[in-house]
Amino acid sequence: MIINGFNLKSKNNSNVFLVSTNSGDFILHSDVIVKYGLMLGENDDKIFKSACEESEVLIATVVVNKYLNSRIKTEKQLKEYLSKKGFSKSAVEQVIDKLKEYKIIDDSEYAKAFIRSNANNSKLRLKKKLSQSGVDKKFIEQELENVDEFESCFNSAKKFFKSKDINKDSCEKLTRRLSYQGYSWETIKRVLNKLTDIEFEDY
């Protein structure tokens, strides 16, 4: 492998280089370039290949750590993100394994955090959202056991009535909203009966 040049890939990142070779251009991390002693001119093909593989994992790790800074993510979300960034399946799997090893990603903890931050949602809605995020069914079921659906529905209704009078129209609007959020009619009826003086049966 003949290296013809090292150029910074981006002015904003002094650690990532575009390496021009007789076989094309490759993106390598500066730490890997130094570790493997890559230089202009002839380089061992096997060493260069190892450098490329290791560099991809290192760069993917940096990319995913930046992505994780915004909020907690699931394993599925991270895999999809890295794949869209163009990283190979092998590099993605290595990064994910390392993140799981250090408990940086944990779908069980993700489920707990998601349920806490979406407390005023039905179990049905929570289950759907968590499934879409790729959380394992066993973690979803495990965490949903701790959810008091009547309480979450009641809190949603109280919040709704803070700015509205309690009457037939407002109750109908609330019923539609709670139904859309995935609450059963039985749960909604119990909440309405507790919050209002109206008895709701087949409302």
mmCIF file with all atom_site columns, C-alpha atoms in Angstrom:
data_model
loop_
_atom_site.group_PDB
_atom_site.id
_atom_site.type_symbol
_atom_site.label_atom_id
_atom_site.label_alt_id
_atom_site.label_comp_id
_atom_site.label_asym_id
_atom_site.label_entity_id
_atom_site.label_seq_id
_atom_site.pdbx_PDB_ins_code
_atom_site.Cartn_x
_atom_site.Cartn_y
_atom_site.Cartn_z
_atom_site.occupancy
_atom_site.B_iso_or_equiv
_atom_site.pdbx_formal_charge
_atom_site.auth_seq_id
_atom_site.auth_comp_id
_atom_site.auth_asym_id
_atom_site.auth_atom_id
_atom_site.pdbx_PDB_model_num
ATOM 1   C CA . MET A 1 1   ? 0.000   0.000  0.000  1.00 0.00 ? 1   MET A CA 1
ATOM 2   C CA . ILE A 1 2   ? 1.471   3.327  -1.086 1.00 0.00 ? 2   ILE A CA 1
ATOM 3   C CA . ILE A 1 3   ? 0.363   6.397  0.865  1.00 0.00 ? 3   ILE A CA 1
ATOM 4   C CA . ASN A 1 4   ? 0.493   9.565  -1.210 1.00 0.00 ? 4   ASN A CA 1
ATOM 5   C CA . GLY A 1 5   ? -0.768  12.078 1.327  1.00 0.00 ? 5   GLY A CA 1
ATOM 6   C CA . PHE A 1 6   ? -2.356  12.896 4.697  1.00 0.00 ? 6   PHE A CA 1
ATOM 7   C CA . ASN A 1 7   ? -4.956  15.670 4.782  1.00 0.00 ? 7   ASN A CA 1
ATOM 8   C CA . LEU A 1 8   ? -7.277  16.819 7.537  1.00 0.00 ? 8   LEU A CA 1
ATOM 9   C CA . LYS A 1 9   ? -10.791 15.676 6.672  1.00 0.00 ? 9   LYS A CA 1
ATOM 10  C CA . SER A 1 10  ? -12.296 18.645 8.509  1.00 0.00 ? 10  SER A CA 1
ATOM 11  C CA . LYS A 1 11  ? -10.891 21.861 9.940  1.00 0.00 ? 11  LYS A CA 1
ATOM 12  C CA . ASN A 1 12  ? -13.111 21.264 12.979 1.00 0.00 ? 12  ASN A CA 1
ATOM 13  C CA . ASN A 1 13  ? -11.472 17.958 13.864 1.00 0.00 ? 13  ASN A CA 1
ATOM 14  C CA . SER A 1 14  ? -7.687  17.688 13.983 1.00 0.00 ? 14  SER A CA 1
ATOM 15  C CA . ASN A 1 15  ? -7.796  13.944 14.700 1.00 0.00 ? 15  ASN A CA 1
ATOM 16  C CA . VAL A 1 16  ? -9.400  12.637 11.515 1.00 0.00 ? 16  VAL A CA 1
ATOM 17  C CA . PHE A 1 17  ? -7.373  12.442 8.307  1.00 0.00 ? 17  PHE A CA 1
ATOM 18  C CA . LEU A 1 18  ? -8.181  11.647 4.709  1.00 0.00 ? 18  LEU A CA 1
ATOM 19  C CA . VAL A 1 19  ? -5.378  9.346  3.618  1.00 0.00 ? 19  VAL A CA 1
ATOM 20  C CA . SER A 1 20  ? -4.760  9.181  -0.136 1.00 0.00 ? 20  SER A CA 1
ATOM 21  C CA . THR A 1 21  ? -3.294  5.921  -1.422 1.00 0.00 ? 21  THR A CA 1
ATOM 22  C CA . ASN A 1 22  ? -2.726  4.096  -4.689 1.00 0.00 ? 22  ASN A CA 1
ATOM 23  C CA . SER A 1 23  ? -5.921  2.140  -3.880 1.00 0.00 ? 23  SER A CA 1
ATOM 24  C CA . GLY A 1 24  ? -8.116  5.144  -3.083 1.00 0.00 ? 24  GLY A CA 1
ATOM 25  C CA . ASP A 1 25  ? -8.869  7.406  -0.151 1.00 0.00 ? 25  ASP A CA 1
ATOM 26  C CA . PHE A 1 26  ? -9.337  6.191  3.441  1.00 0.00 ? 26  PHE A CA 1
ATOM 27  C CA . ILE A 1 27  ? -10.400 7.956  6.626  1.00 0.00 ? 27  ILE A CA 1
ATOM 28  C CA . LEU A 1 28  ? -8.049  7.305  9.553  1.00 0.00 ? 28  LEU A CA 1
ATOM 29  C CA . HIS A 1 29  ? -7.779  8.598  13.105 1.00 0.00 ? 29  HIS A CA 1
ATOM 30  C CA . SER A 1 30  ? -4.507  10.285 14.064 1.00 0.00 ? 30  SER A CA 1
ATOM 31  C CA . ASP A 1 31  ? -4.031  7.956  17.065 1.00 0.00 ? 31  ASP A CA 1
ATOM 32  C CA . VAL A 1 32  ? -4.152  4.930  14.765 1.00 0.00 ? 32  VAL A CA 1
ATOM 33  C CA . ILE A 1 33  ? -1.809  6.525  12.219 1.00 0.00 ? 33  ILE A CA 1
ATOM 34  C CA . VAL A 1 34  ? 0.752   7.030  14.988 1.00 0.00 ? 34  VAL A CA 1
ATOM 35  C CA . LYS A 1 35  ? 0.171   3.610  16.553 1.00 0.00 ? 35  LYS A CA 1
ATOM 36  C CA . TYR A 1 36  ? 0.801   1.732  13.302 1.00 0.00 ? 36  TYR A CA 1
ATOM 37  C CA . GLY A 1 37  ? 3.573   4.051  12.141 1.00 0.00 ? 37  GLY A CA 1
ATOM 38  C CA . LEU A 1 38  ? 1.951   4.834  8.810  1.00 0.00 ? 38  LEU A CA 1
ATOM 39  C CA . MET A 1 39  ? 3.972   7.164  6.584  1.00 0.00 ? 39  MET A CA 1
ATOM 40  C CA . LEU A 1 40  ? 4.227   8.500  3.070  1.00 0.00 ? 40  LEU A CA 1
ATOM 41  C CA . GLY A 1 41  ? 5.360   5.881  0.605  1.00 0.00 ? 41  GLY A CA 1
ATOM 42  C CA . GLU A 1 42  ? 5.232   2.091  0.907  1.00 0.00 ? 42  GLU A CA 1
ATOM 43  C CA . ASN A 1 43  ? 3.359   0.540  3.870  1.00 0.00 ? 43  ASN A CA 1
ATOM 44  C CA . ASP A 1 44  ? 2.554   -3.074 4.674  1.00 0.00 ? 44  ASP A CA 1
ATOM 45  C CA . ASP A 1 45  ? -0.907  -4.020 3.336  1.00 0.00 ? 45  ASP A CA 1
ATOM 46  C CA . LYS A 1 46  ? -1.905  -6.053 6.411  1.00 0.00 ? 46  LYS A CA 1
ATOM 47  C CA . ILE A 1 47  ? -0.826  -3.308 8.786  1.00 0.00 ? 47  ILE A CA 1
ATOM 48  C CA . PHE A 1 48  ? -2.735  -0.730 6.772  1.00 0.00 ? 48  PHE A CA 1
ATOM 49  C CA . LYS A 1 49  ? -5.863  -2.919 6.749  1.00 0.00 ? 49  LYS A CA 1
ATOM 50  C CA . SER A 1 50  ? -5.680  -3.353 10.537 1.00 0.00 ? 50  SER A CA 1
ATOM 51  C CA . ALA A 1 51  ? -5.210  0.387  10.926 1.00 0.00 ? 51  ALA A CA 1
ATOM 52  C CA . CYS A 1 52  ? -8.321  1.061  8.839  1.00 0.00 ? 52  CYS A CA 1
ATOM 53  C CA . GLU A 1 53  ? -10.462 -1.383 10.835 1.00 0.00 ? 53  GLU A CA 1
ATOM 54  C CA . GLU A 1 54  ? -9.288  -0.051 14.192 1.00 0.00 ? 54  GLU A CA 1
ATOM 55  C CA . SER A 1 55  ? -9.633  3.536  13.055 1.00 0.00 ? 55  SER A CA 1
ATOM 56  C CA . GLU A 1 56  ? -13.221 2.995  11.956 1.00 0.00 ? 56  GLU A CA 1
ATOM 57  C CA . VAL A 1 57  ? -14.159 1.650  15.393 1.00 0.00 ? 57  VAL A CA 1
ATOM 58  C CA . LEU A 1 58  ? -12.419 4.569  17.109 1.00 0.00 ? 58  LEU A CA 1
ATOM 59  C CA . ILE A 1 59  ? -14.099 7.188  14.912 1.00 0.00 ? 59  ILE A CA 1
ATOM 60  C CA . ALA A 1 60  ? -17.488 5.482  15.309 1.00 0.00 ? 60  ALA A CA 1
ATOM 61  C CA . THR A 1 61  ? -17.027 5.580  19.091 1.00 0.00 ? 61  THR A CA 1
ATOM 62  C CA . VAL A 1 62  ? -16.360 9.320  18.979 1.00 0.00 ? 62  VAL A CA 1
ATOM 63  C CA . VAL A 1 63  ? -19.388 9.883  16.749 1.00 0.00 ? 63  VAL A CA 1
ATOM 64  C CA . VAL A 1 64  ? -21.724 7.857  18.933 1.00 0.00 ? 64  VAL A CA 1
ATOM 65  C CA . ASN A 1 65  ? -20.516 9.538  22.137 1.00 0.00 ? 65  ASN A CA 1
ATOM 66  C CA . LYS A 1 66  ? -21.467 12.908 20.668 1.00 0.00 ? 66  LYS A CA 1
ATOM 67  C CA . TYR A 1 67  ? -24.853 11.504 19.706 1.00 0.00 ? 67  TYR A CA 1
ATOM 68  C CA . LEU A 1 68  ? -25.347 10.196 23.242 1.00 0.00 ? 68  LEU A CA 1
ATOM 69  C CA . ASN A 1 69  ? -24.716 13.633 24.757 1.00 0.00 ? 69  ASN A CA 1
ATOM 70  C CA . SER A 1 70  ? -28.204 14.829 23.841 1.00 0.00 ? 70  SER A CA 1
ATOM 71  C CA . ARG A 1 71  ? -30.171 12.082 25.603 1.00 0.00 ? 71  ARG A CA 1
ATOM 72  C CA . ILE A 1 72  ? -30.166 8.387  26.416 1.00 0.00 ? 72  ILE A CA 1
ATOM 73  C CA . LYS A 1 73  ? -30.568 6.081  23.404 1.00 0.00 ? 73  LYS A CA 1
ATOM 74  C CA . THR A 1 74  ? -31.473 2.449  22.800 1.00 0.00 ? 74  THR A CA 1
ATOM 75  C CA . GLU A 1 75  ? -29.216 -0.121 21.188 1.00 0.00 ? 75  GLU A CA 1
ATOM 76  C CA . LYS A 1 76  ? -31.409 -0.090 18.072 1.00 0.00 ? 76  LYS A CA 1
ATOM 77  C CA . GLN A 1 77  ? -31.266 3.705  17.758 1.00 0.00 ? 77  GLN A CA 1
ATOM 78  C CA . LEU A 1 78  ? -27.472 3.703  18.022 1.00 0.00 ? 78  LEU A CA 1
ATOM 79  C CA . LYS A 1 79  ? -27.079 0.936  15.451 1.00 0.00 ? 79  LYS A CA 1
ATOM 80  C CA . GLU A 1 80  ? -29.336 2.757  13.001 1.00 0.00 ? 80  GLU A CA 1
ATOM 81  C CA . TYR A 1 81  ? -27.509 6.044  13.587 1.00 0.00 ? 81  TYR A CA 1
ATOM 82  C CA . LEU A 1 82  ? -24.051 4.580  12.987 1.00 0.00 ? 82  LEU A CA 1
ATOM 83  C CA . SER A 1 83  ? -25.217 2.615  9.956  1.00 0.00 ? 83  SER A CA 1
ATOM 84  C CA . LYS A 1 84  ? -26.634 5.802  8.413  1.00 0.00 ? 84  LYS A CA 1
ATOM 85  C CA . LYS A 1 85  ? -23.268 7.445  9.045  1.00 0.00 ? 85  LYS A CA 1
ATOM 86  C CA . GLY A 1 86  ? -21.721 4.791  6.818  1.00 0.00 ? 86  GLY A CA 1
ATOM 87  C CA . PHE A 1 87  ? -19.899 2.647  9.381  1.00 0.00 ? 87  PHE A CA 1
ATOM 88  C CA . SER A 1 88  ? -19.545 -1.061 8.646  1.00 0.00 ? 88  SER A CA 1
ATOM 89  C CA . LYS A 1 89  ? -21.593 -3.682 10.483 1.00 0.00 ? 89  LYS A CA 1
ATOM 90  C CA . SER A 1 90  ? -18.433 -4.991 12.145 1.00 0.00 ? 90  SER A CA 1
ATOM 91  C CA . ALA A 1 91  ? -17.440 -1.559 13.465 1.00 0.00 ? 91  ALA A CA 1
ATOM 92  C CA . VAL A 1 92  ? -20.983 -0.883 14.694 1.00 0.00 ? 92  VAL A CA 1
ATOM 93  C CA . GLU A 1 93  ? -21.136 -4.186 16.575 1.00 0.00 ? 93  GLU A CA 1
ATOM 94  C CA . GLN A 1 94  ? -17.752 -3.550 18.234 1.00 0.00 ? 94  GLN A CA 1
ATOM 95  C CA . VAL A 1 95  ? -18.820 -0.086 19.374 1.00 0.00 ? 95  VAL A CA 1
ATOM 96  C CA . ILE A 1 96  ? -22.171 -1.341 20.683 1.00 0.00 ? 96  ILE A CA 1
ATOM 97  C CA . ASP A 1 97  ? -20.509 -4.202 22.587 1.00 0.00 ? 97  ASP A CA 1
ATOM 98  C CA . LYS A 1 98  ? -18.110 -1.759 24.246 1.00 0.00 ? 98  LYS A CA 1
ATOM 99  C CA . LEU A 1 99  ? -20.913 0.643  25.191 1.00 0.00 ? 99  LEU A CA 1
ATOM 100 C CA . LYS A 1 100 ? -22.924 -2.226 26.684 1.00 0.00 ? 100 LYS A CA 1
ATOM 101 C CA . GLU A 1 101 ? -19.878 -3.478 28.570 1.00 0.00 ? 101 GLU A CA 1
ATOM 102 C CA . TYR A 1 102 ? -19.494 -0.104 30.276 1.00 0.00 ? 102 TYR A CA 1
ATOM 103 C CA . LYS A 1 103 ? -23.261 0.245  30.806 1.00 0.00 ? 103 LYS A CA 1
ATOM 104 C CA . ILE A 1 104 ? -23.342 3.353  28.641 1.00 0.00 ? 104 ILE A CA 1
ATOM 105 C CA . ILE A 1 105 ? -26.337 1.889  26.875 1.00 0.00 ? 105 ILE A CA 1
ATOM 106 C CA . ASP A 1 106 ? -28.836 -0.223 28.772 1.00 0.00 ? 106 ASP A CA 1
ATOM 107 C CA . ASP A 1 107 ? -32.301 -0.765 27.315 1.00 0.00 ? 107 ASP A CA 1
ATOM 108 C CA . SER A 1 108 ? -33.718 -1.603 30.737 1.00 0.00 ? 108 SER A CA 1
ATOM 109 C CA . GLU A 1 109 ? -32.573 1.782  32.067 1.00 0.00 ? 109 GLU A CA 1
ATOM 110 C CA . TYR A 1 110 ? -33.836 3.437  28.893 1.00 0.00 ? 110 TYR A CA 1
ATOM 111 C CA . ALA A 1 111 ? -37.304 1.969  29.533 1.00 0.00 ? 111 ALA A CA 1
ATOM 112 C CA . LYS A 1 112 ? -37.293 3.263  33.124 1.00 0.00 ? 112 LYS A CA 1
ATOM 113 C CA . ALA A 1 113 ? -36.200 6.746  32.076 1.00 0.00 ? 113 ALA A CA 1
ATOM 114 C CA . PHE A 1 114 ? -38.697 6.889  29.210 1.00 0.00 ? 114 PHE A CA 1
ATOM 115 C CA . ILE A 1 115 ? -41.608 5.874  31.439 1.00 0.00 ? 115 ILE A CA 1
ATOM 116 C CA . ARG A 1 116 ? -40.604 8.431  34.085 1.00 0.00 ? 116 ARG A CA 1
ATOM 117 C CA . SER A 1 117 ? -40.485 11.252 31.551 1.00 0.00 ? 117 SER A CA 1
ATOM 118 C CA . ASN A 1 118 ? -43.773 10.196 29.929 1.00 0.00 ? 118 ASN A CA 1
ATOM 119 C CA . ALA A 1 119 ? -45.676 9.438  33.105 1.00 0.00 ? 119 ALA A CA 1
ATOM 120 C CA . ASN A 1 120 ? -48.989 10.813 31.834 1.00 0.00 ? 120 ASN A CA 1
ATOM 121 C CA . ASN A 1 121 ? -49.330 8.221  29.087 1.00 0.00 ? 121 ASN A CA 1
ATOM 122 C CA . SER A 1 122 ? -51.210 4.952  29.018 1.00 0.00 ? 122 SER A CA 1
ATOM 123 C CA . LYS A 1 123 ? -49.452 1.615  29.180 1.00 0.00 ? 123 LYS A CA 1
ATOM 124 C CA . LEU A 1 124 ? -50.557 0.990  25.606 1.00 0.00 ? 124 LEU A CA 1
ATOM 125 C CA . ARG A 1 125 ? -48.911 4.214  24.369 1.00 0.00 ? 125 ARG A CA 1
ATOM 126 C CA . LEU A 1 126 ? -45.757 3.600  26.406 1.00 0.00 ? 126 LEU A CA 1
ATOM 127 C CA . LYS A 1 127 ? -45.480 0.043  25.132 1.00 0.00 ? 127 LYS A CA 1
ATOM 128 C CA . LYS A 1 128 ? -45.893 1.173  21.524 1.00 0.00 ? 128 LYS A CA 1
ATOM 129 C CA . LYS A 1 129 ? -43.258 3.928  21.813 1.00 0.00 ? 129 LYS A CA 1
ATOM 130 C CA . LEU A 1 130 ? -40.757 1.687  23.579 1.00 0.00 ? 130 LEU A CA 1
ATOM 131 C CA . SER A 1 131 ? -41.256 -1.075 21.006 1.00 0.00 ? 131 SER A CA 1
ATOM 132 C CA . GLN A 1 132 ? -40.648 1.413  18.193 1.00 0.00 ? 132 GLN A CA 1
ATOM 133 C CA . SER A 1 133 ? -37.412 2.423  19.911 1.00 0.00 ? 133 SER A CA 1
ATOM 134 C CA . GLY A 1 134 ? -36.279 -1.192 19.841 1.00 0.00 ? 134 GLY A CA 1
ATOM 135 C CA . VAL A 1 135 ? -36.507 -1.981 23.549 1.00 0.00 ? 135 VAL A CA 1
ATOM 136 C CA . ASP A 1 136 ? -36.762 -5.697 24.277 1.00 0.00 ? 136 ASP A CA 1
ATOM 137 C CA . LYS A 1 137 ? -40.283 -6.860 25.157 1.00 0.00 ? 137 LYS A CA 1
ATOM 138 C CA . LYS A 1 138 ? -39.140 -8.340 28.472 1.00 0.00 ? 138 LYS A CA 1
ATOM 139 C CA . PHE A 1 139 ? -37.806 -4.944 29.633 1.00 0.00 ? 139 PHE A CA 1
ATOM 140 C CA . ILE A 1 140 ? -40.995 -3.208 28.547 1.00 0.00 ? 140 ILE A CA 1
ATOM 141 C CA . GLU A 1 141 ? -43.254 -5.624 30.414 1.00 0.00 ? 141 GLU A CA 1
ATOM 142 C CA . GLN A 1 142 ? -41.015 -5.510 33.456 1.00 0.00 ? 142 GLN A CA 1
ATOM 143 C CA . GLU A 1 143 ? -41.119 -1.710 33.752 1.00 0.00 ? 143 GLU A CA 1
ATOM 144 C CA . LEU A 1 144 ? -44.807 -1.359 32.868 1.00 0.00 ? 144 LEU A CA 1
ATOM 145 C CA . GLU A 1 145 ? -45.684 -3.485 35.904 1.00 0.00 ? 145 GLU A CA 1
ATOM 146 C CA . ASN A 1 146 ? -44.773 -0.449 38.030 1.00 0.00 ? 146 ASN A CA 1
ATOM 147 C CA . VAL A 1 147 ? -47.082 1.916  36.150 1.00 0.00 ? 147 VAL A CA 1
ATOM 148 C CA . ASP A 1 148 ? -50.367 2.878  37.828 1.00 0.00 ? 148 ASP A CA 1
ATOM 149 C CA . GLU A 1 149 ? -52.500 3.591  34.773 1.00 0.00 ? 149 GLU A CA 1
ATOM 150 C CA . PHE A 1 150 ? -55.387 5.076  36.747 1.00 0.00 ? 150 PHE A CA 1
ATOM 151 C CA . GLU A 1 151 ? -53.033 7.544  38.426 1.00 0.00 ? 151 GLU A CA 1
ATOM 152 C CA . SER A 1 152 ? -51.441 8.638  35.151 1.00 0.00 ? 152 SER A CA 1
ATOM 153 C CA . CYS A 1 153 ? -54.861 9.042  33.531 1.00 0.00 ? 153 CYS A CA 1
ATOM 154 C CA . PHE A 1 154 ? -56.117 10.974 36.566 1.00 0.00 ? 154 PHE A CA 1
ATOM 155 C CA . ASN A 1 155 ? -53.136 13.346 36.450 1.00 0.00 ? 155 ASN A CA 1
ATOM 156 C CA . SER A 1 156 ? -53.683 13.984 32.743 1.00 0.00 ? 156 SER A CA 1
ATOM 157 C CA . ALA A 1 157 ? -57.338 14.783 33.384 1.00 0.00 ? 157 ALA A CA 1
ATOM 158 C CA . LYS A 1 158 ? -56.534 17.130 36.283 1.00 0.00 ? 158 LYS A CA 1
ATOM 159 C CA . LYS A 1 159 ? -54.083 19.014 34.114 1.00 0.00 ? 159 LYS A CA 1
ATOM 160 C CA . PHE A 1 160 ? -56.709 19.268 31.358 1.00 0.00 ? 160 PHE A CA 1
ATOM 161 C CA . PHE A 1 161 ? -59.348 20.723 33.706 1.00 0.00 ? 161 PHE A CA 1
ATOM 162 C CA . LYS A 1 162 ? -56.998 23.363 35.132 1.00 0.00 ? 162 LYS A CA 1
ATOM 163 C CA . SER A 1 163 ? -57.840 25.653 32.240 1.00 0.00 ? 163 SER A CA 1
ATOM 164 C CA . LYS A 1 164 ? -61.379 24.463 31.485 1.00 0.00 ? 164 LYS A CA 1
ATOM 165 C CA . ASP A 1 165 ? -64.767 24.316 33.171 1.00 0.00 ? 165 ASP A CA 1
ATOM 166 C CA . ILE A 1 166 ? -66.134 20.865 33.879 1.00 0.00 ? 166 ILE A CA 1
ATOM 167 C CA . ASN A 1 167 ? -69.151 20.347 31.645 1.00 0.00 ? 167 ASN A CA 1
ATOM 168 C CA . LYS A 1 168 ? -70.415 17.975 28.982 1.00 0.00 ? 168 LYS A CA 1
ATOM 169 C CA . ASP A 1 169 ? -68.349 19.510 26.171 1.00 0.00 ? 169 ASP A CA 1
ATOM 170 C CA . SER A 1 170 ? -65.093 19.543 28.123 1.00 0.00 ? 170 SER A CA 1
ATOM 171 C CA . CYS A 1 171 ? -65.675 15.975 29.297 1.00 0.00 ? 171 CYS A CA 1
ATOM 172 C CA . GLU A 1 172 ? -66.225 14.855 25.717 1.00 0.00 ? 172 GLU A CA 1
ATOM 173 C CA . LYS A 1 173 ? -63.003 16.570 24.611 1.00 0.00 ? 173 LYS A CA 1
ATOM 174 C CA . LEU A 1 174 ? -61.106 15.005 27.496 1.00 0.00 ? 174 LEU A CA 1
ATOM 175 C CA . THR A 1 175 ? -62.528 11.580 26.695 1.00 0.00 ? 175 THR A CA 1
ATOM 176 C CA . ARG A 1 176 ? -61.347 11.845 23.094 1.00 0.00 ? 176 ARG A CA 1
ATOM 177 C CA . ARG A 1 177 ? -57.897 12.987 24.221 1.00 0.00 ? 177 ARG A CA 1
ATOM 178 C CA . LEU A 1 178 ? -57.489 10.212 26.767 1.00 0.00 ? 178 LEU A CA 1
ATOM 179 C CA . SER A 1 179 ? -58.754 7.624  24.293 1.00 0.00 ? 179 SER A CA 1
ATOM 180 C CA . TYR A 1 180 ? -56.179 8.836  21.776 1.00 0.00 ? 180 TYR A CA 1
ATOM 181 C CA . GLN A 1 181 ? -53.502 8.439  24.458 1.00 0.00 ? 181 GLN A CA 1
ATOM 182 C CA . GLY A 1 182 ? -54.491 4.781  24.719 1.00 0.00 ? 182 GLY A CA 1
ATOM 183 C CA . TYR A 1 183 ? -56.532 4.700  27.934 1.00 0.00 ? 183 TYR A CA 1
ATOM 184 C CA . SER A 1 184 ? -59.452 2.284  28.102 1.00 0.00 ? 184 SER A CA 1
ATOM 185 C CA . TRP A 1 185 ? -62.992 3.581  28.535 1.00 0.00 ? 185 TRP A CA 1
ATOM 186 C CA . GLU A 1 186 ? -63.209 1.879  31.941 1.00 0.00 ? 186 GLU A CA 1
ATOM 187 C CA . THR A 1 187 ? -60.183 3.824  33.201 1.00 0.00 ? 187 THR A CA 1
ATOM 188 C CA . ILE A 1 188 ? -61.427 7.092  31.688 1.00 0.00 ? 188 ILE A CA 1
ATOM 189 C CA . LYS A 1 189 ? -64.864 6.565  33.248 1.00 0.00 ? 189 LYS A CA 1
ATOM 190 C CA . ARG A 1 190 ? -63.362 6.007  36.705 1.00 0.00 ? 190 ARG A CA 1
ATOM 191 C CA . VAL A 1 191 ? -61.335 9.193  36.374 1.00 0.00 ? 191 VAL A CA 1
ATOM 192 C CA . LEU A 1 192 ? -64.304 11.264 35.205 1.00 0.00 ? 192 LEU A CA 1
ATOM 193 C CA . ASN A 1 193 ? -66.486 9.942  38.024 1.00 0.00 ? 193 ASN A CA 1
ATOM 194 C CA . LYS A 1 194 ? -63.819 10.901 40.543 1.00 0.00 ? 194 LYS A CA 1
ATOM 195 C CA . LEU A 1 195 ? -63.210 14.383 39.160 1.00 0.00 ? 195 LEU A CA 1
ATOM 196 C CA . THR A 1 196 ? -66.792 15.429 38.412 1.00 0.00 ? 196 THR A CA 1
ATOM 197 C CA . ASP A 1 197 ? -70.247 15.273 39.951 1.00 0.00 ? 197 ASP A CA 1
ATOM 198 C CA . ILE A 1 198 ? -71.527 13.505 36.853 1.00 0.00 ? 198 ILE A CA 1
ATOM 199 C CA . GLU A 1 199 ? -71.945 9.754  36.839 1.00 0.00 ? 199 GLU A CA 1
ATOM 200 C CA . PHE A 1 200 ? -70.513 8.290  33.692 1.00 0.00 ? 200 PHE A CA 1
ATOM 201 C CA . GLU A 1 201 ? -71.730 4.924  32.542 1.00 0.00 ? 201 GLU A CA 1
ATOM 202 C CA . ASP A 1 202 ? -72.259 4.791  28.770 1.00 0.00 ? 202 ASP A CA 1
ATOM 203 C CA . TYR A 1 203 ? -71.162 8.360  28.146 1.00 0.00 ? 203 TYR A CA 1
#
